[in-house]
């Protein structure tokens, strides 16, 4: 039988709760002071309560102090639900930070209380079934960057291996967050161009007028502001790899110039007449379906064939769900709550939820979600209620104060704030990306890029 300790100095409250919980088959014990709560918590296993309902004001000391003391002797995950007549944010935050399971305000609705308690015990049961993640990956090469054992990913590895030794142009396709840039990085590292640089160009982020000089460089005086000669990315990538990311976003005019360069393997800087030869491996990526773009007149068919000499297609995560546990293990190992913390663990119910989800943001979304869950679980066990799929409308905006108190890094906080802002803008504009972008003062391409990075 589950034992619950009710700690309150008001006997009337104790009576009400006792009746309620005994009717539900719980074994109820009582305490009227902080000292007796601490006593009960240090009792031997069989006598120790499975859950404590504790008033925040006890006659001898505050419930928060009891919590603090119990935590320093017991460690994380105290089975405590705090009760208070004052629902102030500071106390609530502090109680949760100190590891209370939940926090309820008086006067309470008895059905709610019961629900919270039952949920606690259910969750307790599920999170006791922690998954042995470390067994999943087995012997993994620590330098391995691409994770996944599904047949679809095996095909990807084979293609990468096959083209490693050639200088053929490669087109990497797949939905946002499927790992296109990662594949480009690996392709470069194992290629014969590995000793040269890997130069990345995000074709979506640059305005049309800049893209050309960015790619090909310009001569001094080529246009207003061109005070010096400048090398373009193609020249910088000499004897290395150039990665043309989001190539599907290029304007038709720039596509034409790119095609010429790929055909002739030489180009002129903007405003110049000297031709520059290129010795560069070209890798392009897009999350657009280029044949459709060609059909719609937005992409040149001849350029498509030039780029698509070898193609690597990265399937969406929902089509290779067997890779989810491996990826979870990988990201849990990579992101720590604090530098010196041991990896978080993942409960069976959390894993079940992740296996059922569709992952529109693919691996990036999974990675962001794990990072976030690690913060929420304070490095302990990640349970289903710490899993927060962005698609859900119930997402709360982050509480910066809470994050700072938890010692969260600024970069992580900024990332969360950005995600909240993007998410909120989408919500307020019913998913209309152009309107959401303009609400935040961003160009649509920039907005989409940031959404992609944040798994939205
Ligand atoms: N198979 C994988 N194993 C490990 N990490 C992965 C894998 N796939 C993607 N990632 C990680 O997920 C994140 C997103 O991947 P990446 O940037 O390569 O996606 P992308 O396909 O280029 O997305 P987009 O189209 O939005 O630019 C990166 O942090 C990357 O390291
Ligand atoms: Mg990318």
Coordinates of C-alpha atoms and ligand atoms in Angstrom, one line a residue:
X1 CA 0.0 0.0 0.0
X2 CA 1.2 3.5 -0.8
X3 CA 1.9 5.5 2.4
X4 CA 1.3 9.3 2.4
X5 CA 2.4 11.7 5.1
X6 CA 0.2 14.7 5.7
X7 CA 2.1 17.5 7.4
X8 CA 0.0 20.5 8.5
X9 CA -0.5 22.1 11.9
X10 CA -4.2 22.5 11.2
X11 CA -6.0 19.3 12.3
X12 CA -9.0 20.1 10.2
X13 CA -7.0 20.0 7.0
X14 CA -5.3 16.8 8.1
X15 CA -8.7 15.2 8.7
X16 CA -10.1 16.2 5.4
X17 CA -7.1 14.9 3.5
X18 CA -6.9 11.7 5.6
X19 CA -10.6 10.8 4.9
X20 CA -10.1 11.5 1.2
X21 CA -7.0 9.5 0.8
X22 CA -8.0 6.6 3.0
X23 CA -11.1 6.2 0.9
X24 CA -8.9 5.8 -2.1
X25 CA -6.9 3.1 -0.3
X26 CA -3.9 5.0 0.7
X27 CA -2.2 4.4 4.1
X28 CA -2.1 7.9 5.8
X29 CA 0.2 9.1 8.5
X30 CA 0.2 12.6 10.0
X31 CA 2.7 15.1 11.2
X32 CA 2.3 18.6 12.7
X33 CA 5.8 20.0 12.6
X34 CA 8.8 20.2 10.4
X35 CA 10.9 18.1 12.8
X36 CA 8.5 15.1 12.6
X37 CA 8.5 15.3 8.7
X38 CA 12.3 15.1 8.7
X39 CA 12.0 12.2 11.1
X40 CA 9.6 10.3 9.0
X41 CA 11.7 10.9 5.9
X42 CA 14.7 9.3 7.5
X43 CA 12.7 6.3 8.7
X44 CA 13.7 2.9 7.5
X45 CA 12.5 1.8 4.1
X46 CA 9.2 0.1 4.9
X47 CA 8.0 2.9 7.2
X48 CA 9.0 5.8 5.0
X49 CA 6.2 7.6 3.3
X50 CA 6.0 7.3 -0.5
X51 CA 4.7 10.9 -0.7
X52 CA 4.6 13.9 1.6
X53 CA 1.8 16.6 1.5
X54 CA 3.4 19.5 3.3
X55 CA 2.1 22.8 4.3
X56 CA 4.6 25.6 3.6
X57 CA 4.0 27.1 7.1
X58 CA 4.7 24.7 9.9
X59 CA 4.9 25.8 13.5
X60 CA 8.6 25.1 14.0
X61 CA 10.1 25.9 10.6
X62 CA 9.0 26.8 7.1
X63 CA 8.2 24.0 4.7
X64 CA 10.9 25.3 2.4
X65 CA 13.5 24.8 5.1
X66 CA 12.3 21.3 5.6
X67 CA 12.6 20.7 1.9
X68 CA 16.1 22.1 1.9
X69 CA 17.2 20.1 4.8
X70 CA 15.6 16.9 3.5
X71 CA 17.3 17.4 0.1
X72 CA 20.7 17.9 1.5
X73 CA 20.4 14.6 3.4
X74 CA 18.4 12.7 0.7
X75 CA 19.4 14.0 -2.6
X76 CA 17.1 14.9 -5.5
X77 CA 13.6 13.9 -6.3
X78 CA 11.9 14.5 -3.0
X79 CA 8.4 13.0 -3.0
X80 CA 6.8 16.2 -1.7
X81 CA 3.7 18.2 -2.7
X82 CA 3.7 21.6 -1.1
X83 CA 0.5 23.2 0.1
X84 CA 0.1 26.9 0.7
X85 CA -2.5 29.6 1.1
X86 CA -0.3 32.1 -0.7
X87 CA 0.2 31.3 -4.4
X88 CA 3.1 33.7 -4.8
X89 CA 5.5 33.1 -7.6
X90 CA 8.7 33.2 -5.5
X91 CA 7.6 30.6 -3.1
X92 CA 6.3 28.4 -5.9
X93 CA 9.5 28.7 -7.9
X94 CA 11.6 28.1 -4.8
X95 CA 9.6 25.0 -3.9
X96 CA 10.0 23.5 -7.3
X97 CA 13.7 24.4 -7.5
X98 CA 14.2 22.6 -4.2
X99 CA 12.9 19.5 -5.9
X100 CA 9.2 19.4 -4.8
X101 CA 7.1 17.4 -7.1
X102 CA 4.2 19.8 -7.2
X103 CA 2.7 22.8 -5.5
X104 CA -0.9 23.4 -4.7
X105 CA -2.7 26.4 -3.3
X106 CA -5.4 26.4 -0.6
X107 CA -8.3 26.2 -0.7
X108 CA -8.0 23.2 -2.9
X109 CA -10.4 21.2 -4.9
X110 CA -10.2 17.7 -3.5
X111 CA -10.6 16.1 -7.0
X112 CA -7.5 18.1 -8.1
X113 CA -5.6 17.0 -5.1
X114 CA -6.4 13.4 -5.7
X115 CA -5.5 13.7 -9.4
X116 CA -2.1 15.2 -8.6
X117 CA -1.4 12.4 -6.1
X118 CA -2.4 9.6 -8.4
X119 CA -0.4 11.2 -11.2
X120 CA 2.6 11.2 -9.0
X121 CA 2.4 7.5 -8.2
X122 CA 1.8 6.6 -11.8
X123 CA 4.7 8.7 -12.9
X124 CA 6.8 7.2 -10.1
X125 CA 6.1 3.7 -11.5
X126 CA 6.9 4.7 -15.0
X127 CA 10.1 6.6 -14.2
X128 CA 11.3 3.7 -12.2
X129 CA 11.6 1.9 -15.5
X130 CA 14.5 3.9 -16.7
X131 CA 15.9 2.8 -20.1
X132 CA 19.4 1.4 -20.3
X133 CA 20.5 3.7 -23.0
X134 CA 24.1 3.0 -22.8
X135 CA 23.5 -0.5 -24.2
X136 CA 21.9 0.9 -27.4
X137 CA 24.8 2.3 -29.2
X138 CA 27.2 -0.4 -28.1
X139 CA 30.8 0.3 -29.1
X140 CA 30.7 3.6 -30.7
X141 CA 33.5 5.5 -32.3
X142 CA 33.7 8.8 -30.4
X143 CA 34.5 10.5 -33.7
X144 CA 31.3 9.3 -35.3
X145 CA 29.1 12.3 -36.2
X146 CA 26.1 10.7 -37.9
X147 CA 24.0 8.6 -35.7
X148 CA 21.5 6.1 -36.9
X149 CA 21.3 2.4 -37.8
X150 CA 18.1 2.3 -39.8
X151 CA 18.3 0.8 -43.3
X152 CA 17.6 4.2 -44.8
X153 CA 20.6 5.7 -43.0
X154 CA 22.8 2.7 -44.0
X155 CA 22.0 3.7 -47.6
X156 CA 23.2 7.2 -46.8
X157 CA 26.5 5.8 -45.4
X158 CA 27.1 3.7 -48.4
X159 CA 26.7 6.6 -50.8
X160 CA 28.9 8.8 -48.7
X161 CA 31.6 6.1 -48.7
X162 CA 31.3 5.5 -52.5
X163 CA 31.7 9.2 -53.4
X164 CA 34.4 9.9 -50.8
X165 CA 37.3 9.4 -53.2
X166 CA 35.8 11.3 -56.2
X167 CA 35.4 15.0 -56.8
X168 CA 31.8 14.6 -58.1
X169 CA 29.3 17.2 -57.2
X170 CA 26.8 16.1 -54.5
X171 CA 23.3 17.2 -53.9
X172 CA 22.0 16.5 -50.4
X173 CA 18.3 16.7 -50.0
X174 CA 15.9 16.1 -47.1
X175 CA 13.5 18.0 -44.9
X176 CA 14.7 20.6 -42.4
X177 CA 16.8 19.2 -39.6
X178 CA 17.5 15.8 -41.2
X179 CA 21.3 16.4 -41.1
X180 CA 22.1 17.8 -44.5
X181 CA 24.8 20.1 -43.2
X182 CA 26.2 17.3 -41.1
X183 CA 26.5 15.0 -44.1
X184 CA 28.3 17.8 -46.0
X185 CA 30.8 18.1 -43.2
X186 CA 31.4 14.4 -43.1
X187 CA 31.7 14.2 -46.9
X188 CA 34.3 17.0 -46.8
X189 CA 36.3 15.4 -44.0
X190 CA 36.7 12.1 -45.7
X191 CA 37.3 13.4 -49.2
X192 CA 40.5 14.1 -51.1
X193 CA 39.8 17.8 -50.4
X194 CA 39.9 17.3 -46.6
X195 CA 43.1 19.2 -46.3
X196 CA 41.6 22.3 -47.8
X197 CA 38.9 24.4 -46.2
X198 CA 35.2 23.7 -46.1
X199 CA 33.5 27.0 -47.0
X200 CA 29.7 27.3 -46.3
X201 CA 27.4 29.7 -48.1
X202 CA 23.8 30.0 -47.0
X203 CA 22.2 31.0 -50.3
X204 CA 18.9 31.9 -48.5
X205 CA 20.4 34.4 -46.0
X206 CA 22.1 36.6 -48.6
X207 CA 20.2 39.2 -50.6
X208 CA 20.4 38.8 -54.3
X209 CA 22.7 41.7 -54.8
X210 CA 25.3 40.4 -52.3
X211 CA 25.1 36.8 -53.2
X212 CA 27.0 37.2 -56.5
X213 CA 29.9 39.1 -55.0
X214 CA 29.9 36.8 -52.0
X215 CA 30.3 33.8 -54.2
X216 CA 32.6 35.2 -56.8
X217 CA 34.3 38.2 -55.1
X218 CA 34.6 41.6 -56.7
X219 CA 37.3 43.9 -58.0
X220 CA 38.1 47.2 -56.5
X221 CA 35.5 49.8 -57.6
X222 CA 33.1 47.2 -59.0
X223 CA 30.3 49.0 -57.3
X224 CA 29.7 51.7 -54.7
X225 CA 31.3 50.5 -51.5
X226 CA 33.7 48.1 -53.2
X227 CA 36.8 49.8 -51.9
X228 CA 39.1 46.9 -52.2
X229 CA 39.3 43.7 -54.2
X230 CA 37.6 40.9 -52.4
X231 CA 37.8 37.2 -52.8
X232 CA 34.6 35.3 -53.1
X233 CA 33.7 32.0 -51.4
X234 CA 34.7 30.0 -54.5
X235 CA 38.2 31.4 -54.4
X236 CA 38.4 30.8 -50.6
X237 CA 37.3 27.2 -51.1
X238 CA 40.2 26.6 -53.5
X239 CA 41.5 23.0 -53.0
X240 CA 38.7 22.5 -50.5
X241 CA 34.9 22.1 -50.5
X242 CA 32.2 24.7 -51.1
X243 CA 28.9 24.0 -49.4
X244 CA 26.0 25.7 -51.1
X245 CA 23.3 25.5 -48.5
X246 CA 19.6 26.2 -49.4
X247 CA 20.5 26.2 -53.0
X248 CA 16.8 26.1 -53.8
X249 CA 16.4 29.7 -52.6
X250 CA 18.8 31.1 -55.2
X251 CA 17.4 33.6 -57.7
X252 CA 17.2 32.5 -61.4
X253 CA 19.8 35.1 -62.3
X254 CA 22.4 33.7 -59.8
X255 CA 21.5 30.2 -60.8
X256 CA 22.5 31.0 -64.3
X257 CA 25.9 32.3 -63.2
X258 CA 26.5 29.3 -60.9
X259 CA 25.7 27.0 -63.8
X260 CA 28.3 28.7 -65.9
X261 CA 30.9 28.3 -63.2
X262 CA 30.2 24.7 -62.7
X263 CA 30.4 24.0 -66.4
X264 CA 33.5 26.0 -67.2
X265 CA 35.3 25.5 -63.8
X266 CA 36.3 29.2 -64.0
X267 CA 34.7 32.6 -63.3
X268 CA 35.4 36.3 -63.1
X269 CA 35.1 38.5 -60.0
X270 CA 32.3 41.0 -60.2
X271 CA 33.5 44.0 -62.1
X272 CA 36.5 42.1 -63.4
X273 CA 37.6 40.4 -66.5
X274 CA 40.4 38.2 -65.3
X275 CA 39.2 34.6 -65.1
X276 CA 39.9 32.6 -62.0
X277 CA 40.1 28.8 -62.2
X278 CA 38.5 26.7 -59.5
X279 CA 39.6 23.4 -58.1
X280 CA 36.9 22.9 -55.6
X281 CA 34.5 20.1 -54.5
X282 CA 30.9 21.4 -54.7
X283 CA 28.3 20.1 -52.3
X284 CA 24.8 21.6 -52.4
X285 CA 21.8 21.1 -50.1
X286 CA 18.2 22.0 -50.1
X287 CA 15.0 21.1 -48.3
X288 CA 13.0 22.0 -51.4
X289 CA 11.9 19.3 -53.8
X290 CA 13.8 20.6 -56.8
X291 CA 11.9 18.7 -59.5
X292 CA 8.8 20.6 -58.2
X293 CA 10.7 23.9 -58.2
X294 CA 11.7 23.2 -61.8
X295 CA 8.1 22.5 -62.7
X296 CA 7.1 25.8 -61.1
X297 CA 9.8 27.7 -63.0
X298 CA 11.8 28.6 -60.0
X299 CA 14.8 26.4 -60.6
X300 CA 16.8 25.7 -63.7
X301 CA 16.6 22.2 -64.9
X302 CA 20.2 22.3 -66.3
X303 CA 21.6 23.5 -63.0
X304 CA 19.7 20.7 -61.2
X305 CA 21.4 18.1 -63.4
X306 CA 24.8 19.7 -62.8
X307 CA 24.3 19.6 -59.0
X308 CA 22.6 16.3 -58.8
X309 CA 25.5 14.2 -60.1
X310 CA 25.4 12.2 -56.9
X311 CA 22.4 12.6 -54.6
X312 CA 22.1 11.8 -50.9
X313 CA 18.5 11.8 -49.6
X314 CA 18.1 12.0 -45.9
X315 CA 14.7 10.5 -44.9
X316 CA 12.6 12.3 -42.3
X317 CA 12.9 11.0 -38.8
X318 CA 9.3 9.7 -38.7
X319 CA 10.3 7.2 -41.4
X320 CA 13.1 5.8 -39.4
X321 CA 11.8 5.8 -35.9
X322 CA 14.2 3.0 -34.9
X323 CA 16.9 5.6 -34.8
X324 CA 15.1 7.7 -32.2
X325 CA 16.5 5.8 -29.1
X326 CA 20.0 6.0 -30.5
X327 CA 19.7 9.7 -31.1
X328 CA 18.3 10.3 -27.7
X329 CA 21.2 8.4 -26.1
X330 CA 23.6 10.4 -28.2
X331 CA 22.2 13.8 -27.3
X332 CA 21.7 12.9 -23.6
X333 CA 25.4 12.0 -23.6
X334 CA 26.4 15.2 -25.3
X335 CA 24.4 17.8 -23.3
X336 CA 24.9 17.9 -19.6
X337 CA 22.9 19.9 -17.1
X338 CA 26.1 21.1 -15.7
X339 CA 29.6 20.4 -17.0
X340 CA 30.4 18.0 -14.2
X341 CA 27.0 16.3 -14.1
X342 CA 26.5 12.7 -15.2
X343 CA 24.2 12.1 -18.2
X344 CA 20.5 12.5 -17.7
X345 CA 18.4 9.4 -17.8
X346 CA 15.2 8.8 -19.8
X347 CA 12.1 7.0 -18.5
X348 CA 10.1 4.5 -20.5
X349 CA 7.1 6.8 -20.7
X350 CA 9.2 9.7 -22.1
X351 CA 10.7 7.3 -24.7
X352 CA 7.2 6.1 -25.6
X353 CA 6.0 9.6 -26.2
X354 CA 9.0 10.3 -28.4
X355 CA 8.5 7.2 -30.4
X356 CA 4.9 8.2 -31.1
X357 CA 5.6 11.7 -32.2
X358 CA 6.0 12.8 -35.8
X359 CA 9.0 15.1 -35.6
X360 CA 8.3 17.8 -38.2
X361 CA 11.6 19.4 -37.2
X362 CA 13.4 16.1 -37.5
X363 CA 16.7 15.5 -35.7
X364 CA 17.2 19.1 -34.9
X365 CA 13.8 19.2 -33.1
X366 CA 14.8 16.1 -31.2
X367 CA 18.1 17.6 -30.2
X368 CA 16.5 20.8 -29.0
X369 CA 13.8 18.9 -27.1
X370 CA 16.4 16.8 -25.2
X371 CA 18.5 19.9 -24.3
X372 CA 15.4 21.4 -22.9
X373 CA 14.2 18.3 -21.0
X374 CA 17.7 18.1 -19.4
X375 CA 17.2 21.6 -18.0
X376 CA 13.7 20.8 -16.9
X377 CA 14.6 17.6 -15.2
X378 CA 17.6 19.3 -13.6
X379 CA 19.9 16.6 -14.9
X380 CA 17.9 13.8 -13.3
X381 CA 15.4 11.5 -15.0
X382 CA 13.6 12.8 -18.0
X383 CA 9.9 11.9 -17.7
X384 CA 7.1 12.3 -20.2
X385 CA 5.9 15.5 -18.6
X386 CA 9.2 17.2 -19.3
X387 CA 8.9 16.3 -23.0
X388 CA 7.4 19.3 -24.7
X389 CA 6.7 19.0 -28.3
X390 CA 6.7 22.4 -30.0
X391 CA 3.6 21.7 -32.0
X392 CA 1.5 21.6 -28.8
X393 CA -0.4 24.8 -28.1
X394 CA 0.1 24.4 -24.4
X395 CA 3.7 25.6 -24.5
X396 CA 4.4 28.1 -21.8
X397 CA 6.8 31.0 -22.3
X398 CA 10.0 30.6 -20.4
X399 CA 10.5 32.1 -17.0
X400 CA 13.9 33.8 -17.3
X401 CA 14.2 34.2 -13.5
X402 CA 13.7 30.5 -13.0
X403 CA 16.4 29.7 -15.6
X404 CA 18.9 32.1 -14.0
X405 CA 18.3 30.6 -10.6
X406 CA 18.9 27.2 -12.0
X407 CA 22.3 28.3 -13.3
X408 CA 21.3 27.9 -17.0
X409 CA 23.8 29.3 -19.5
X410 CA 23.0 32.5 -21.3
X411 CA 23.2 31.0 -24.7
X412 CA 20.6 28.4 -23.7
X413 CA 18.3 31.1 -22.3
X414 CA 18.6 33.1 -25.5
X415 CA 17.9 30.1 -27.6
X416 CA 14.7 29.4 -25.5
X417 CA 13.6 33.0 -25.7
X418 CA 14.1 33.1 -29.5
X419 CA 12.1 29.9 -29.9
X420 CA 9.3 31.3 -27.7
X421 CA 9.2 34.5 -29.8
X422 CA 9.1 32.6 -33.1
X423 CA 6.5 30.2 -31.8
X424 CA 4.4 33.0 -30.4
X425 CA 4.5 34.9 -33.6
X426 CA 3.4 31.9 -35.5
X427 CA 0.5 31.3 -33.1
X428 CA -0.7 34.9 -33.2
X429 CA -0.7 34.8 -37.0
X430 CA -2.4 31.5 -37.4
X431 CA 0.7 29.9 -38.9
X432 CA 1.1 32.5 -41.6
X433 CA 4.9 32.7 -41.9
X434 CA 5.0 36.0 -43.8
X435 CA 2.9 37.7 -41.2
X436 CA 4.8 36.2 -38.3
X437 CA 8.1 37.2 -39.9
X438 CA 6.9 40.8 -40.3
X439 CA 5.6 40.9 -36.8
X440 CA 9.2 40.2 -35.6
X441 CA 10.7 42.6 -38.1
X442 CA 12.4 39.7 -40.0
X443 CA 12.6 38.8 -43.7
X444 CA 10.7 35.6 -44.4
X445 CA 13.9 33.7 -45.3
X446 CA 15.5 34.8 -42.1
X447 CA 12.4 33.9 -40.1
X448 CA 12.3 30.4 -41.7
X449 CA 16.0 29.9 -41.1
X450 CA 15.6 30.7 -37.4
X451 CA 12.5 28.5 -37.1
X452 CA 14.5 25.7 -38.7
X453 CA 17.3 26.1 -36.2
X454 CA 14.9 26.1 -33.4
X455 CA 12.9 23.1 -34.6
X456 CA 9.7 24.9 -35.4
Ligands
LIG1 N1 22.0 11.5 -37.9 C1 22.4 12.5 -37.0 N2 23.2 12.1 -36.0 C2 23.6 13.1 -35.1 N3 23.2 14.4 -35.2 C3 22.4 14.8 -36.2 C4 21.9 13.8 -37.2 N4 21.1 14.5 -38.0 C5 21.1 15.7 -37.6 N5 21.8 15.9 -36.5 C6 22.0 17.2 -35.8 O1 20.8 17.9 -35.9 C7 21.0 19.3 -36.2 C8 20.4 19.7 -37.5 O2 21.1 19.1 -38.6 P1 21.6 19.9 -39.9 O3 21.9 21.3 -39.6 O4 22.6 19.1 -40.6 O5 20.2 19.8 -40.6 P2 19.8 20.3 -42.1 O6 19.2 19.1 -42.8 O7 20.9 21.1 -42.7 O8 18.5 21.3 -41.7 P3 18.0 22.6 -42.5 O9 17.4 22.2 -43.8 O10 17.0 23.2 -41.6 O11 19.2 23.5 -42.7 C9 22.5 19.5 -36.1 O12 22.9 19.9 -34.8 C10 23.1 18.1 -36.4 O13 24.3 17.9 -35.9
LIG2 MG1 21.1 23.1 -43.1

